[in-house]
Amino acid sequence: MSLSKVLPEDYGLVVMTGAGSIFVNMWHAMNVANARKKFEVPYPLTYSPVNNGENQFNCIQRSHQNFLENYPPFLMLLFLGGLQYPKISAGMGTVYLVGRIVYALGYNTGDPTKRVAGERIYGFPLLILIGNTLSLGYHLIHEQGFNWPFKN
């Protein structure tokens, strides 16, 4: 059976958005590796010591960690919501990733307040992805004739 018979038309856009997110993660990892060398933060330390006075490494590291903390939910929302709304999910996923890059560029300066511009960009697409996934769940429940508890 061909995947094009199982998956919706344009789902390839969703897959490519998910693949693109891998490059955003790699970019974050390279930023941390370069900052680790620049600020001489040895392994296995996750953060620069507080008495070092260098906050920029910690901001770069935290930016990557924040991306990773939100990465699994993003992928779930992208791939599931994309089953019903592939073009919207791929578009919103792309805007979300651009927002995550803007977030990191601001945060990586060492001034945590500069990450807010990125939050303003990726927040709305995330809500759309949540809505797409909830809509898919609702339609699946409805189509399968789920017998709601306490229904008359």
JSON list of C-alpha atoms in Angstrom, two decimals:
[
{"chain": "A", "resi": 1, "resn": "MET", "atom": "CA", "xyz": [0.00, 0.00, 0.00]},
{"chain": "A", "resi": 2, "resn": "SER", "atom": "CA", "xyz": [1.29, 3.42, -0.95]},
{"chain": "A", "resi": 3, "resn": "LEU", "atom": "CA", "xyz": [1.74, 6.01, 1.81]},
{"chain": "A", "resi": 4, "resn": "SER", "atom": "CA", "xyz": [-0.03, 8.56, -0.37]},
{"chain": "A", "resi": 5, "resn": "LYS", "atom": "CA", "xyz": [-3.17, 6.44, -0.01]},
{"chain": "A", "resi": 6, "resn": "VAL", "atom": "CA", "xyz": [-2.93, 6.46, 3.81]},
{"chain": "A", "resi": 7, "resn": "LEU", "atom": "CA", "xyz": [-1.66, 9.95, 4.56]},
{"chain": "A", "resi": 8, "resn": "PRO", "atom": "CA", "xyz": [-3.46, 13.12, 3.53]},
{"chain": "A", "resi": 9, "resn": "GLU", "atom": "CA", "xyz": [-2.45, 15.11, 0.48]},
{"chain": "A", "resi": 10, "resn": "ASP", "atom": "CA", "xyz": [0.27, 17.65, 1.36]},
{"chain": "A", "resi": 11, "resn": "TYR", "atom": "CA", "xyz": [1.36, 15.70, 4.46]},
{"chain": "A", "resi": 12, "resn": "GLY", "atom": "CA", "xyz": [4.86, 15.79, 2.99]},
{"chain": "A", "resi": 13, "resn": "LEU", "atom": "CA", "xyz": [4.94, 19.46, 3.99]},
{"chain": "A", "resi": 14, "resn": "VAL", "atom": "CA", "xyz": [4.43, 18.42, 7.60]},
{"chain": "A", "resi": 15, "resn": "VAL", "atom": "CA", "xyz": [7.19, 15.82, 7.35]},
{"chain": "A", "resi": 16, "resn": "MET", "atom": "CA", "xyz": [9.59, 18.38, 5.86]},
{"chain": "A", "resi": 17, "resn": "THR", "atom": "CA", "xyz": [8.77, 20.87, 8.64]},
{"chain": "A", "resi": 18, "resn": "GLY", "atom": "CA", "xyz": [9.56, 18.18, 11.20]},
{"chain": "A", "resi": 19, "resn": "ALA", "atom": "CA", "xyz": [12.81, 17.42, 9.38]},
{"chain": "A", "resi": 20, "resn": "GLY", "atom": "CA", "xyz": [13.65, 21.13, 9.37]},
{"chain": "A", "resi": 21, "resn": "SER", "atom": "CA", "xyz": [13.25, 21.21, 13.12]},
{"chain": "A", "resi": 22, "resn": "ILE", "atom": "CA", "xyz": [16.23, 18.85, 13.39]},
{"chain": "A", "resi": 23, "resn": "PHE", "atom": "CA", "xyz": [18.42, 21.55, 11.85]},
{"chain": "A", "resi": 24, "resn": "VAL", "atom": "CA", "xyz": [17.14, 24.11, 14.36]},
{"chain": "A", "resi": 25, "resn": "ASN", "atom": "CA", "xyz": [18.13, 21.71, 17.15]},
{"chain": "A", "resi": 26, "resn": "MET", "atom": "CA", "xyz": [21.57, 21.17, 15.58]},
{"chain": "A", "resi": 27, "resn": "TRP", "atom": "CA", "xyz": [22.06, 24.95, 15.32]},
{"chain": "A", "resi": 28, "resn": "HIS", "atom": "CA", "xyz": [21.26, 25.25, 19.04]},
{"chain": "A", "resi": 29, "resn": "ALA", "atom": "CA", "xyz": [23.75, 22.49, 19.86]},
{"chain": "A", "resi": 30, "resn": "MET", "atom": "CA", "xyz": [26.48, 24.17, 17.81]},
{"chain": "A", "resi": 31, "resn": "ASN", "atom": "CA", "xyz": [25.82, 27.45, 19.63]},
{"chain": "A", "resi": 32, "resn": "VAL", "atom": "CA", "xyz": [26.31, 25.70, 22.96]},
{"chain": "A", "resi": 33, "resn": "ALA", "atom": "CA", "xyz": [29.48, 23.92, 21.79]},
{"chain": "A", "resi": 34, "resn": "ASN", "atom": "CA", "xyz": [30.99, 27.15, 20.50]},
{"chain": "A", "resi": 35, "resn": "ALA", "atom": "CA", "xyz": [30.05, 29.03, 23.68]},
{"chain": "A", "resi": 36, "resn": "ARG", "atom": "CA", "xyz": [31.51, 26.22, 25.81]},
{"chain": "A", "resi": 37, "resn": "LYS", "atom": "CA", "xyz": [34.86, 26.77, 24.09]},
{"chain": "A", "resi": 38, "resn": "LYS", "atom": "CA", "xyz": [34.61, 30.58, 24.16]},
{"chain": "A", "resi": 39, "resn": "PHE", "atom": "CA", "xyz": [33.75, 30.80, 27.85]},
{"chain": "A", "resi": 40, "resn": "GLU", "atom": "CA", "xyz": [35.88, 27.78, 28.84]},
{"chain": "A", "resi": 41, "resn": "VAL", "atom": "CA", "xyz": [33.09, 25.84, 30.52]},
{"chain": "A", "resi": 42, "resn": "PRO", "atom": "CA", "xyz": [34.42, 22.27, 30.85]},
{"chain": "A", "resi": 43, "resn": "TYR", "atom": "CA", "xyz": [32.39, 19.09, 30.67]},
{"chain": "A", "resi": 44, "resn": "PRO", "atom": "CA", "xyz": [30.44, 17.84, 32.57]},
{"chain": "A", "resi": 45, "resn": "LEU", "atom": "CA", "xyz": [29.32, 21.28, 33.79]},
{"chain": "A", "resi": 46, "resn": "THR", "atom": "CA", "xyz": [25.96, 22.21, 32.35]},
{"chain": "A", "resi": 47, "resn": "TYR", "atom": "CA", "xyz": [26.23, 25.86, 33.37]},
{"chain": "A", "resi": 48, "resn": "SER", "atom": "CA", "xyz": [29.02, 28.32, 33.97]},
{"chain": "A", "resi": 49, "resn": "PRO", "atom": "CA", "xyz": [29.74, 28.78, 37.68]},
{"chain": "A", "resi": 50, "resn": "VAL", "atom": "CA", "xyz": [27.86, 31.75, 39.15]},
{"chain": "A", "resi": 51, "resn": "ASN", "atom": "CA", "xyz": [31.05, 33.30, 40.48]},
{"chain": "A", "resi": 52, "resn": "ASN", "atom": "CA", "xyz": [32.46, 33.32, 36.94]},
{"chain": "A", "resi": 53, "resn": "GLY", "atom": "CA", "xyz": [30.34, 36.38, 36.23]},
{"chain": "A", "resi": 54, "resn": "GLU", "atom": "CA", "xyz": [29.68, 35.21, 32.68]},
{"chain": "A", "resi": 55, "resn": "ASN", "atom": "CA", "xyz": [25.97, 34.90, 32.11]},
{"chain": "A", "resi": 56, "resn": "GLN", "atom": "CA", "xyz": [26.04, 34.61, 28.33]},
{"chain": "A", "resi": 57, "resn": "PHE", "atom": "CA", "xyz": [27.03, 30.93, 28.29]},
{"chain": "A", "resi": 58, "resn": "ASN", "atom": "CA", "xyz": [24.20, 30.15, 30.71]},
{"chain": "A", "resi": 59, "resn": "CYS", "atom": "CA", "xyz": [21.72, 31.96, 28.48]},
{"chain": "A", "resi": 60, "resn": "ILE", "atom": "CA", "xyz": [22.91, 30.07, 25.38]},
{"chain": "A", "resi": 61, "resn": "GLN", "atom": "CA", "xyz": [22.70, 26.76, 27.23]},
{"chain": "A", "resi": 62, "resn": "ARG", "atom": "CA", "xyz": [19.28, 27.61, 28.65]},
{"chain": "A", "resi": 63, "resn": "SER", "atom": "CA", "xyz": [17.99, 28.59, 25.21]},
{"chain": "A", "resi": 64, "resn": "HIS", "atom": "CA", "xyz": [18.90, 25.15, 23.87]},
{"chain": "A", "resi": 65, "resn": "GLN", "atom": "CA", "xyz": [17.44, 23.39, 26.89]},
{"chain": "A", "resi": 66, "resn": "ASN", "atom": "CA", "xyz": [14.20, 25.34, 26.53]},
{"chain": "A", "resi": 67, "resn": "PHE", "atom": "CA", "xyz": [13.99, 24.25, 22.90]},
{"chain": "A", "resi": 68, "resn": "LEU", "atom": "CA", "xyz": [14.55, 20.62, 23.91]},
{"chain": "A", "resi": 69, "resn": "GLU", "atom": "CA", "xyz": [11.95, 20.82, 26.70]},
{"chain": "A", "resi": 70, "resn": "ASN", "atom": "CA", "xyz": [9.35, 21.93, 24.18]},
{"chain": "A", "resi": 71, "resn": "TYR", "atom": "CA", "xyz": [10.50, 19.80, 21.26]},
{"chain": "A", "resi": 72, "resn": "PRO", "atom": "CA", "xyz": [8.53, 16.56, 21.92]},
{"chain": "A", "resi": 73, "resn": "PRO", "atom": "CA", "xyz": [5.18, 18.36, 22.40]},
{"chain": "A", "resi": 74, "resn": "PHE", "atom": "CA", "xyz": [5.86, 20.46, 19.28]},
{"chain": "A", "resi": 75, "resn": "LEU", "atom": "CA", "xyz": [6.53, 17.36, 17.17]},
{"chain": "A", "resi": 76, "resn": "MET", "atom": "CA", "xyz": [3.44, 15.59, 18.52]},
{"chain": "A", "resi": 77, "resn": "LEU", "atom": "CA", "xyz": [1.24, 18.59, 17.76]},
{"chain": "A", "resi": 78, "resn": "LEU", "atom": "CA", "xyz": [2.81, 19.06, 14.32]},
{"chain": "A", "resi": 79, "resn": "PHE", "atom": "CA", "xyz": [2.49, 15.44, 13.20]},
{"chain": "A", "resi": 80, "resn": "LEU", "atom": "CA", "xyz": [-0.96, 14.74, 14.67]},
{"chain": "A", "resi": 81, "resn": "GLY", "atom": "CA", "xyz": [-2.59, 18.06, 13.78]},
{"chain": "A", "resi": 82, "resn": "GLY", "atom": "CA", "xyz": [-1.05, 17.73, 10.34]},
{"chain": "A", "resi": 83, "resn": "LEU", "atom": "CA", "xyz": [-3.09, 14.60, 9.68]},
{"chain": "A", "resi": 84, "resn": "GLN", "atom": "CA", "xyz": [-6.21, 16.76, 9.42]},
{"chain": "A", "resi": 85, "resn": "TYR", "atom": "CA", "xyz": [-4.74, 20.15, 8.52]},
{"chain": "A", "resi": 86, "resn": "PRO", "atom": "CA", "xyz": [-1.39, 19.51, 6.79]},
{"chain": "A", "resi": 87, "resn": "LYS", "atom": "CA", "xyz": [-0.90, 22.92, 5.15]},
{"chain": "A", "resi": 88, "resn": "ILE", "atom": "CA", "xyz": [-1.90, 24.89, 8.25]},
{"chain": "A", "resi": 89, "resn": "SER", "atom": "CA", "xyz": [0.22, 22.67, 10.51]},
{"chain": "A", "resi": 90, "resn": "ALA", "atom": "CA", "xyz": [3.27, 22.88, 8.24]},
{"chain": "A", "resi": 91, "resn": "GLY", "atom": "CA", "xyz": [2.91, 26.66, 7.96]},
{"chain": "A", "resi": 92, "resn": "MET", "atom": "CA", "xyz": [2.42, 27.18, 11.68]},
{"chain": "A", "resi": 93, "resn": "GLY", "atom": "CA", "xyz": [5.24, 24.75, 12.42]},
{"chain": "A", "resi": 94, "resn": "THR", "atom": "CA", "xyz": [7.56, 26.78, 10.22]},
{"chain": "A", "resi": 95, "resn": "VAL", "atom": "CA", "xyz": [6.56, 30.04, 11.92]},
{"chain": "A", "resi": 96, "resn": "TYR", "atom": "CA", "xyz": [7.04, 28.35, 15.30]},
{"chain": "A", "resi": 97, "resn": "LEU", "atom": "CA", "xyz": [10.59, 27.34, 14.32]},
{"chain": "A", "resi": 98, "resn": "VAL", "atom": "CA", "xyz": [11.39, 30.86, 13.10]},
{"chain": "A", "resi": 99, "resn": "GLY", "atom": "CA", "xyz": [10.13, 32.13, 16.46]},
{"chain": "A", "resi": 100, "resn": "ARG", "atom": "CA", "xyz": [12.38, 29.67, 18.27]},
{"chain": "A", "resi": 101, "resn": "ILE", "atom": "CA", "xyz": [15.36, 31.00, 16.29]},
{"chain": "A", "resi": 102, "resn": "VAL", "atom": "CA", "xyz": [14.47, 34.61, 17.11]},
{"chain": "A", "resi": 103, "resn": "TYR", "atom": "CA", "xyz": [14.03, 33.54, 20.75]},
{"chain": "A", "resi": 104, "resn": "ALA", "atom": "CA", "xyz": [17.50, 31.99, 20.77]},
{"chain": "A", "resi": 105, "resn": "LEU", "atom": "CA", "xyz": [19.17, 34.94, 19.03]},
{"chain": "A", "resi": 106, "resn": "GLY", "atom": "CA", "xyz": [17.78, 37.24, 21.70]},
{"chain": "A", "resi": 107, "resn": "TYR", "atom": "CA", "xyz": [18.53, 34.95, 24.62]},
{"chain": "A", "resi": 108, "resn": "ASN", "atom": "CA", "xyz": [22.03, 34.17, 23.32]},
{"chain": "A", "resi": 109, "resn": "THR", "atom": "CA", "xyz": [23.05, 37.80, 23.82]},
{"chain": "A", "resi": 110, "resn": "GLY", "atom": "CA", "xyz": [23.23, 37.15, 27.56]},
{"chain": "A", "resi": 111, "resn": "ASP", "atom": "CA", "xyz": [20.22, 39.37, 28.28]},
{"chain": "A", "resi": 112, "resn": "PRO", "atom": "CA", "xyz": [17.26, 37.06, 29.04]},
{"chain": "A", "resi": 113, "resn": "THR", "atom": "CA", "xyz": [14.74, 39.86, 28.40]},
{"chain": "A", "resi": 114, "resn": "LYS", "atom": "CA", "xyz": [15.69, 39.82, 24.70]},
{"chain": "A", "resi": 115, "resn": "ARG", "atom": "CA", "xyz": [14.09, 36.39, 24.25]},
{"chain": "A", "resi": 116, "resn": "VAL", "atom": "CA", "xyz": [10.59, 37.89, 24.47]},
{"chain": "A", "resi": 117, "resn": "ALA", "atom": "CA", "xyz": [10.42, 38.82, 20.76]},
{"chain": "A", "resi": 118, "resn": "GLY", "atom": "CA", "xyz": [10.75, 35.14, 19.86]},
{"chain": "A", "resi": 119, "resn": "GLU", "atom": "CA", "xyz": [8.05, 34.17, 22.38]},
{"chain": "A", "resi": 120, "resn": "ARG", "atom": "CA", "xyz": [5.70, 36.62, 20.68]},
{"chain": "A", "resi": 121, "resn": "ILE", "atom": "CA", "xyz": [6.37, 34.93, 17.35]},
{"chain": "A", "resi": 122, "resn": "TYR", "atom": "CA", "xyz": [6.07, 31.25, 18.33]},
{"chain": "A", "resi": 123, "resn": "GLY", "atom": "CA", "xyz": [3.22, 31.55, 20.83]},
{"chain": "A", "resi": 124, "resn": "PHE", "atom": "CA", "xyz": [0.38, 31.95, 18.33]},
{"chain": "A", "resi": 125, "resn": "PRO", "atom": "CA", "xyz": [1.46, 29.13, 15.99]},
{"chain": "A", "resi": 126, "resn": "LEU", "atom": "CA", "xyz": [1.72, 26.84, 18.99]},
{"chain": "A", "resi": 127, "resn": "LEU", "atom": "CA", "xyz": [-1.90, 27.61, 19.89]},
{"chain": "A", "resi": 128, "resn": "ILE", "atom": "CA", "xyz": [-2.96, 26.82, 16.32]},
{"chain": "A", "resi": 129, "resn": "LEU", "atom": "CA", "xyz": [-1.09, 23.50, 16.44]},
{"chain": "A", "resi": 130, "resn": "ILE", "atom": "CA", "xyz": [-2.85, 22.66, 19.73]},
{"chain": "A", "resi": 131, "resn": "GLY", "atom": "CA", "xyz": [-6.19, 23.53, 18.13]},
{"chain": "A", "resi": 132, "resn": "ASN", "atom": "CA", "xyz": [-5.45, 21.38, 15.08]},
{"chain": "A", "resi": 133, "resn": "THR", "atom": "CA", "xyz": [-4.61, 18.40, 17.28]},
{"chain": "A", "resi": 134, "resn": "LEU", "atom": "CA", "xyz": [-7.66, 18.84, 19.50]},
{"chain": "A", "resi": 135, "resn": "SER", "atom": "CA", "xyz": [-9.82, 19.09, 16.40]},
{"chain": "A", "resi": 136, "resn": "LEU", "atom": "CA", "xyz": [-8.35, 15.85, 15.07]},
{"chain": "A", "resi": 137, "resn": "GLY", "atom": "CA", "xyz": [-9.04, 14.13, 18.39]},
{"chain": "A", "resi": 138, "resn": "TYR", "atom": "CA", "xyz": [-12.61, 15.42, 18.47]},
{"chain": "A", "resi": 139, "resn": "HIS", "atom": "CA", "xyz": [-13.28, 14.28, 14.92]},
{"chain": "A", "resi": 140, "resn": "LEU", "atom": "CA", "xyz": [-11.79, 10.84, 15.54]},
{"chain": "A", "resi": 141, "resn": "ILE", "atom": "CA", "xyz": [-13.93, 10.39, 18.65]},
{"chain": "A", "resi": 142, "resn": "HIS", "atom": "CA", "xyz": [-17.02, 11.60, 16.83]},
{"chain": "A", "resi": 143, "resn": "GLU", "atom": "CA", "xyz": [-16.44, 9.43, 13.75]},
{"chain": "A", "resi": 144, "resn": "GLN", "atom": "CA", "xyz": [-15.85, 6.31, 15.82]},
{"chain": "A", "resi": 145, "resn": "GLY", "atom": "CA", "xyz": [-19.09, 6.85, 17.71]},
{"chain": "A", "resi": 146, "resn": "PHE", "atom": "CA", "xyz": [-17.55, 7.08, 21.16]},
{"chain": "A", "resi": 147, "resn": "ASN", "atom": "CA", "xyz": [-20.18, 6.37, 23.78]},
{"chain": "A", "resi": 148, "resn": "TRP", "atom": "CA", "xyz": [-19.77, 9.28, 26.19]},
{"chain": "A", "resi": 149, "resn": "PRO", "atom": "CA", "xyz": [-20.31, 8.41, 29.87]},
{"chain": "A", "resi": 150, "resn": "PHE", "atom": "CA", "xyz": [-23.55, 9.67, 31.39]},
{"chain": "A", "resi": 151, "resn": "LYS", "atom": "CA", "xyz": [-24.99, 10.41, 27.96]},
{"chain": "A", "resi": 152, "resn": "ASN", "atom": "CA", "xyz": [-28.77, 10.13, 27.80]}
]
